[in-house]
XYZ file of C-alpha atoms in Angstrom:
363
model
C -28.036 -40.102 9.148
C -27.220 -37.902 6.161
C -26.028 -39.387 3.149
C -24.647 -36.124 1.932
C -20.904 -37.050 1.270
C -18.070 -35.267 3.329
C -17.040 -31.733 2.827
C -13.346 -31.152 3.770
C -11.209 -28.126 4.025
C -7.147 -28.559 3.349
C -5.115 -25.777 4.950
C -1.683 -25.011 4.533
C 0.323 -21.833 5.460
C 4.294 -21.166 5.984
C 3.468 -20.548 9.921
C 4.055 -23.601 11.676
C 3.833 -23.550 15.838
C 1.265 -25.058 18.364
C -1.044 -22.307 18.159
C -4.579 -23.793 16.863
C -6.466 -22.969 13.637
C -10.194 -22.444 13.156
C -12.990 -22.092 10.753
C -15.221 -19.029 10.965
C -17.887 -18.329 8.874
C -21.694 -18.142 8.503
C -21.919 -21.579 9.458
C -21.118 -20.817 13.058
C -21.856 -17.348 13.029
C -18.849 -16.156 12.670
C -17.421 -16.941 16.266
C -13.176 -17.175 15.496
C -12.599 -19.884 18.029
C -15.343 -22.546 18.789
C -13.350 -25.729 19.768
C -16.634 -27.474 17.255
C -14.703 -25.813 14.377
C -10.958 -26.436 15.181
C -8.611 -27.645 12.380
C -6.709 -31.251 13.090
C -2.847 -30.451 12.349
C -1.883 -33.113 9.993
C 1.442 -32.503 9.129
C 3.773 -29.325 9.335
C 2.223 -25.644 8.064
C -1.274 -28.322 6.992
C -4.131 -28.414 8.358
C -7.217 -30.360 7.868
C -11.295 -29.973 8.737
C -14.488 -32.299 7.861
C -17.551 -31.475 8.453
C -19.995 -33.495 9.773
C -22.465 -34.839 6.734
C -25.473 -34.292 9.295
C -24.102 -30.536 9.967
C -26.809 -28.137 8.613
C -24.822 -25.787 5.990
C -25.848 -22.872 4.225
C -26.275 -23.121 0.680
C -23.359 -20.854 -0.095
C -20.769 -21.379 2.365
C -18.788 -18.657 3.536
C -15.611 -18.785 5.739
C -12.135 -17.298 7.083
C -9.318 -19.002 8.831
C -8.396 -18.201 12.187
C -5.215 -18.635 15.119
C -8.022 -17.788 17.828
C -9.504 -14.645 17.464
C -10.368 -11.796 14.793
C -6.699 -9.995 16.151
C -5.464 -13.343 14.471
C -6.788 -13.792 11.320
C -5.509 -15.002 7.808
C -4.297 -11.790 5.898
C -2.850 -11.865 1.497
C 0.296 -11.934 0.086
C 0.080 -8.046 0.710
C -0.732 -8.197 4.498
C -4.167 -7.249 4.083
C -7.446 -9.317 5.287
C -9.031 -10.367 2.250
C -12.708 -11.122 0.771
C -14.125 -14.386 2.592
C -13.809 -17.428 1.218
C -17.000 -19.163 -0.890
C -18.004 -22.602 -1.252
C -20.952 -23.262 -3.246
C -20.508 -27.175 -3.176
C -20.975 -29.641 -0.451
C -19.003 -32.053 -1.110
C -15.128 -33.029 -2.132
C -11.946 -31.418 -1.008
C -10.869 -27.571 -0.818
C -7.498 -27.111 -0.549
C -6.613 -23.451 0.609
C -3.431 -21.617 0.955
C -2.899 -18.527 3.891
C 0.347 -17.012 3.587
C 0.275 -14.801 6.391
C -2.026 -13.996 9.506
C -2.729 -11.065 11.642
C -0.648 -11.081 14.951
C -2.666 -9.663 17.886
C -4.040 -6.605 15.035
C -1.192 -5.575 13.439
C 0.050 -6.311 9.742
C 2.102 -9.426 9.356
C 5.653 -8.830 9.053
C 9.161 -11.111 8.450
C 11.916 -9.806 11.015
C 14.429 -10.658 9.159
C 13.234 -8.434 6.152
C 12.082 -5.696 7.615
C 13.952 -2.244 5.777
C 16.650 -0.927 7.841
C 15.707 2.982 8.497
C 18.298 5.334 9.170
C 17.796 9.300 9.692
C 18.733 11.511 6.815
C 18.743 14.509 7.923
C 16.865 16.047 11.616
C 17.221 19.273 9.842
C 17.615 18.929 5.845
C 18.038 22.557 4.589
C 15.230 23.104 2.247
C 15.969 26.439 0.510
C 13.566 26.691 -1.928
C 11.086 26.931 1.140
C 13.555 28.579 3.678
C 12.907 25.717 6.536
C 14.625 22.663 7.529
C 12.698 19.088 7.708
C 13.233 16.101 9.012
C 13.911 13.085 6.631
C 14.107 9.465 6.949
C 15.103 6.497 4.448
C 13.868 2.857 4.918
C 16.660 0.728 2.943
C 16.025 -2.566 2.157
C 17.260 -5.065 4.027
C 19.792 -6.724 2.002
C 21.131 -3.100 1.122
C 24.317 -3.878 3.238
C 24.958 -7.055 2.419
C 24.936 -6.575 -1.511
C 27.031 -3.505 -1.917
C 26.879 -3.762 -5.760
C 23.315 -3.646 -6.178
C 21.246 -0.385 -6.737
C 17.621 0.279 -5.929
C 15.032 2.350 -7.042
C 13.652 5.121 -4.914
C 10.263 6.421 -4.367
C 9.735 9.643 -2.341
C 6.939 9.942 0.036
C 5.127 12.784 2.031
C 4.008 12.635 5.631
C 6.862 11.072 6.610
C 5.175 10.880 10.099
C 2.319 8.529 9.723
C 4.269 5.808 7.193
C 6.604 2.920 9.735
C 7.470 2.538 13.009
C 5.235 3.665 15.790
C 2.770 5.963 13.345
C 1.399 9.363 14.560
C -2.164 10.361 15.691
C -3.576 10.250 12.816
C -2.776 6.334 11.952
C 0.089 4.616 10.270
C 0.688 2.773 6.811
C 3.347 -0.016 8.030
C 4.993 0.290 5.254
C 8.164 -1.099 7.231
C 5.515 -4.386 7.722
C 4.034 -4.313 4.318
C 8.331 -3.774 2.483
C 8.765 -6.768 4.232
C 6.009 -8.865 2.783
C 6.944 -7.419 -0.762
C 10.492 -8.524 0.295
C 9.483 -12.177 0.959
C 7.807 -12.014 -3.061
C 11.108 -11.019 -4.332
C 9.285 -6.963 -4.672
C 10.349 -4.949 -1.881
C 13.885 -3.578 -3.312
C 12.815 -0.033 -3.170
C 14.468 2.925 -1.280
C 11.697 4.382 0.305
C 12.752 8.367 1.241
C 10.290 9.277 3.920
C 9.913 13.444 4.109
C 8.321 14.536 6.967
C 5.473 17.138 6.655
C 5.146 20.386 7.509
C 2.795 20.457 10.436
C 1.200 23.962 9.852
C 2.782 24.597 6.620
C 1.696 21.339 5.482
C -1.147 22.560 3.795
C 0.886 25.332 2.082
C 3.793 23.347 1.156
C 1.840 20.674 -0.353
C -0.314 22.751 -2.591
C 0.986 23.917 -5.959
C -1.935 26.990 -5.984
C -3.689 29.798 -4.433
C -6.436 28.661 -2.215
C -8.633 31.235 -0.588
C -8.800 31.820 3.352
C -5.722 30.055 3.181
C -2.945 31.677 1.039
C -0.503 31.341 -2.057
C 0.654 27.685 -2.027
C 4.446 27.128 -2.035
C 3.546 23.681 -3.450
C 5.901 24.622 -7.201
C 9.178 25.086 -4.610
C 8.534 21.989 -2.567
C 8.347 20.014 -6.061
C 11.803 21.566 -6.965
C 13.031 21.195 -3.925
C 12.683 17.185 -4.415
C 13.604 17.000 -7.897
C 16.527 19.462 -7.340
C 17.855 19.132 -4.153
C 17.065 15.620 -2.041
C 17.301 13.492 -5.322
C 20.568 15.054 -6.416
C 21.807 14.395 -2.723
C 20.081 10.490 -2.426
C 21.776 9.459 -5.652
C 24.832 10.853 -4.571
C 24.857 9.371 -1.197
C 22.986 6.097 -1.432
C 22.819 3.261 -4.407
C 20.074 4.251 -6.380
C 18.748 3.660 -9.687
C 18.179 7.386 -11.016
C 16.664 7.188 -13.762
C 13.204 8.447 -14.359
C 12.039 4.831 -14.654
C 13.135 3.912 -11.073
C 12.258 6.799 -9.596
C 9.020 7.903 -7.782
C 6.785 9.935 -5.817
C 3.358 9.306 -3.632
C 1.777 10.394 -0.937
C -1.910 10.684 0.015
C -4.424 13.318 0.759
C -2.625 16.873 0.489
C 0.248 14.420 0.008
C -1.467 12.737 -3.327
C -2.021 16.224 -5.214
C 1.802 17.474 -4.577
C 3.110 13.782 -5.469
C 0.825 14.164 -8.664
C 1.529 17.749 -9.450
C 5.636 17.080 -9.049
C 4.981 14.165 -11.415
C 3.468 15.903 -13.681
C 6.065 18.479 -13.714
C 9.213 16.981 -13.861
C 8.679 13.974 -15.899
C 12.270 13.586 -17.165
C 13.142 13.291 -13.612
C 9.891 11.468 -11.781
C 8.223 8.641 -13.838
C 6.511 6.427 -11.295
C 3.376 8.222 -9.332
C 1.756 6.849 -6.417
C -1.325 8.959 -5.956
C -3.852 8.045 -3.355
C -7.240 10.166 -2.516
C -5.728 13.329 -3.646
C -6.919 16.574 -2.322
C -8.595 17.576 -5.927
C -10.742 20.168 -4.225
C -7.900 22.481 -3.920
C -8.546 23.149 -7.496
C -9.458 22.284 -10.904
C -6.589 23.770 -12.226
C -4.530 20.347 -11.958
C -6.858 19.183 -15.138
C -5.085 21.944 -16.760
C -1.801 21.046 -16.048
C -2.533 17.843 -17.417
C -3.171 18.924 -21.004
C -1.024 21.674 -20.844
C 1.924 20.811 -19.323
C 2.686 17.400 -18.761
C 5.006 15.773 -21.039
C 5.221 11.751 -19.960
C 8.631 9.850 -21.406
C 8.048 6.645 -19.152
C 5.176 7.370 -16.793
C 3.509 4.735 -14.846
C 0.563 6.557 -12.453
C -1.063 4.428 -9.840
C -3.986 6.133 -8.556
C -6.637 5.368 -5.427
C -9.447 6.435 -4.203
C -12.324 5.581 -1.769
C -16.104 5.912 -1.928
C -16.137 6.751 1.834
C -14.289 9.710 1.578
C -16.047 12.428 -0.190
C -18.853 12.583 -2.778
C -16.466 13.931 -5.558
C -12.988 12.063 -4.800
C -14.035 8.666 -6.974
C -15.571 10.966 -9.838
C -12.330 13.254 -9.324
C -9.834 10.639 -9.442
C -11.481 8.936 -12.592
C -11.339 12.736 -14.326
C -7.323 12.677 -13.010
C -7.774 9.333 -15.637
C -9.658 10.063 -18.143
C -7.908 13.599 -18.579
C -4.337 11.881 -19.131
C -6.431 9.438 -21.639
C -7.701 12.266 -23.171
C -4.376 13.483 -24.811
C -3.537 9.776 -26.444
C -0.414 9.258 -25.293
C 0.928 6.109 -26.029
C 0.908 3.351 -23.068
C 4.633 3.446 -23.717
C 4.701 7.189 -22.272
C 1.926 6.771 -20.007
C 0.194 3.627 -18.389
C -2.116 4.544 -15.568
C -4.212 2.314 -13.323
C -7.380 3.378 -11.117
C -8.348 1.463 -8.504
C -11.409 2.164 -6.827
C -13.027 1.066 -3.173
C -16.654 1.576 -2.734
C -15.868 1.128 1.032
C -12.672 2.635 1.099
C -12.244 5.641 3.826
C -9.796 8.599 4.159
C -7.458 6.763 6.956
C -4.096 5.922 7.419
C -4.697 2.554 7.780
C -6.685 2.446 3.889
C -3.769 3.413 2.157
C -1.875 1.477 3.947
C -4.133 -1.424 2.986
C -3.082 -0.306 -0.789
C 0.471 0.747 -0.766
C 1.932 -3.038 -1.138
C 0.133 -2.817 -4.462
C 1.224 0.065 -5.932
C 4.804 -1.128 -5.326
C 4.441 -3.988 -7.136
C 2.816 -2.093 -10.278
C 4.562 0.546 -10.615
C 8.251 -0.843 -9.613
C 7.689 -4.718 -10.824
């Protein structure tokens, strides 16, 4: 017999229901379900574990919480799986908190606080560009209810791959993720989802001339925003429009025209939400930087990954340190770079990070 003293593990999370909860970790080799490692309910949402003082256990103890499987795991406050858990002790009482958990491997959401979306436009005339495109808007869910309140609005690209069902290519669940936000008291943002091109996208979301692939039309698409959907969303919907409350992102091709329309119009655009921009295009948004951008009330969230491309975390730090360069005031421009050294060029990445650029940028 062991005379190591007990190790226990407190749990308690908002879910309450009769499904079980489990320890995994390198203690058990990270199997999600072994009856050996299943939690004793001990009241409602709590939870309670004790090892055995003769189990063998690692000197540094790492460990996630489980409802049964890897499809069920415990997720953040942002919906997102997060770093395991480390003990370094071997004795006392943990007490840990989950406040929402994977259901069979989607994001967490709240019904009840999930945005309402309702369709713009099928066919919004663009006529800067000549072309009509469909557009969405994802209003929060106490919109109807409080008719006296006004929201800010951010304005994102790829319409196609952000709520809902997704597209091919992945989706963000930002419908999911608003709700999350919602539950914190930071998801009262219009979110005005344009949808993209499909073979003009590359064209329409790139402010130059790229050879092999022709004069972008990315300069109209930015004044198309600025001077035609915003003037129609503030005139049709409760919206804060003021610079301050108003915003752009997108990623990809979506990240360099949501940068390049901020950067432009920043009496009209003052929150960015850049992610993995497509800086290859050209250098030429460096330039813009110093030479025209103007900031008033900027805030410019920017992401990147180190599994995308050799030159998007170096690029996106330049995007950074350029901006730095002209010593602006953080009063005209605050910008924050956050990096992943094992962040890829997916959907489901930015995803991942869009629940935390809301609540910078907007909160």
């Amino acid at each position: 017999m062991s005379n190591r003293t007990l190790l226990s593990l407190e749990l308690a999370t908002p879910e309450d229901d009769e499904k079980p909860v489990y320890l995994a970790g390198n203690f058990c080799d990270w199997y999600p379900d072994l009856t050996e490692f299943e939690m004793e309910k001990v009241g409602k949402g709590k939870y309670r574990f004790n090892f055995s003082p003769d189990k063998n256990l690692p000197e540094k103890i790492e460990y996630k919480y489980t409802r049964g499987g890897w499809d069920f795991v415990e997720l953040d406050s942002y919906g997102n799986s997060p770093a395991n858990r480390v003990i370094t002790k071997k004795q006392g009482s943990i007490k840990d908190y989950v406040p929402f958990w994977r259901e069979d491997g989607s994001t967490a959401s709240i019904t009840q606080l999930m945005p309402k979306v309702q369709v713009v436009s099928e066919s919004f005339t663009i006529p800067q560009l000549g072309t009509t495109r469909a557009i969405h808007i994802l209003l929060p869910s106490d919109y109807e209810q409080n008719t006296d309140k006004r929201y800010p609005v951010l304005y994102m690209q790829d319409a196609q791959n952000l709520y809902g069902e997704g597209s091919d290519y992945g989706n963000w669940e930002i419908d999911k993720r608003l709700s999350l936000l919602a539950k914190q008291g930071k998801g009262d943002v219009i979110i005005v989802a344009i949808d993209h091109g499909d073979k003009d996208r590359f064209k329409e979301y790139s402010p130059y001339t790229v050879e092999k692939k022709g004069k972008g039309m990315g300069m109209k698409y930015a004044n198309f925003i600025v001077r035609t959907l915003k003037p129609y969303i503030d005139k049709n919907y409760r919206t804060k429009p003021e610079a301050q409350f108003t915003g752009i992102g997108g990623s990809s091709m979506g990240g360099l025209i949501s940068l390049y329309a901020g950067l432009m119009y920043p009496e009209t655009i003052g929150r960015m939400m850049v992610f993995s921009p497509s800086l290859w295009v050209s250098t030429k948004i460096y330039f813009d930087i110093t030479e025209f951008f103007s900031p008033i009330n900027t805030k410019i969230y920017l992401y990147a990954g180190g599994k995308e491309s050799g030159a998007m975390i170096p690029g996106v730090k330049k995007i950074k340190e350029t901006i730095e360069s002209q010593h602006w005031s953080t009063d005209k421009v605050d910008v924050k770079l956050s990096l992943d050294s094992r962040g890829e060029h997916t959907e489901k990445r930015w995803g991942e990070e869009f629940a935390k650029a809301i609540a910078w940028l907007f909160y």
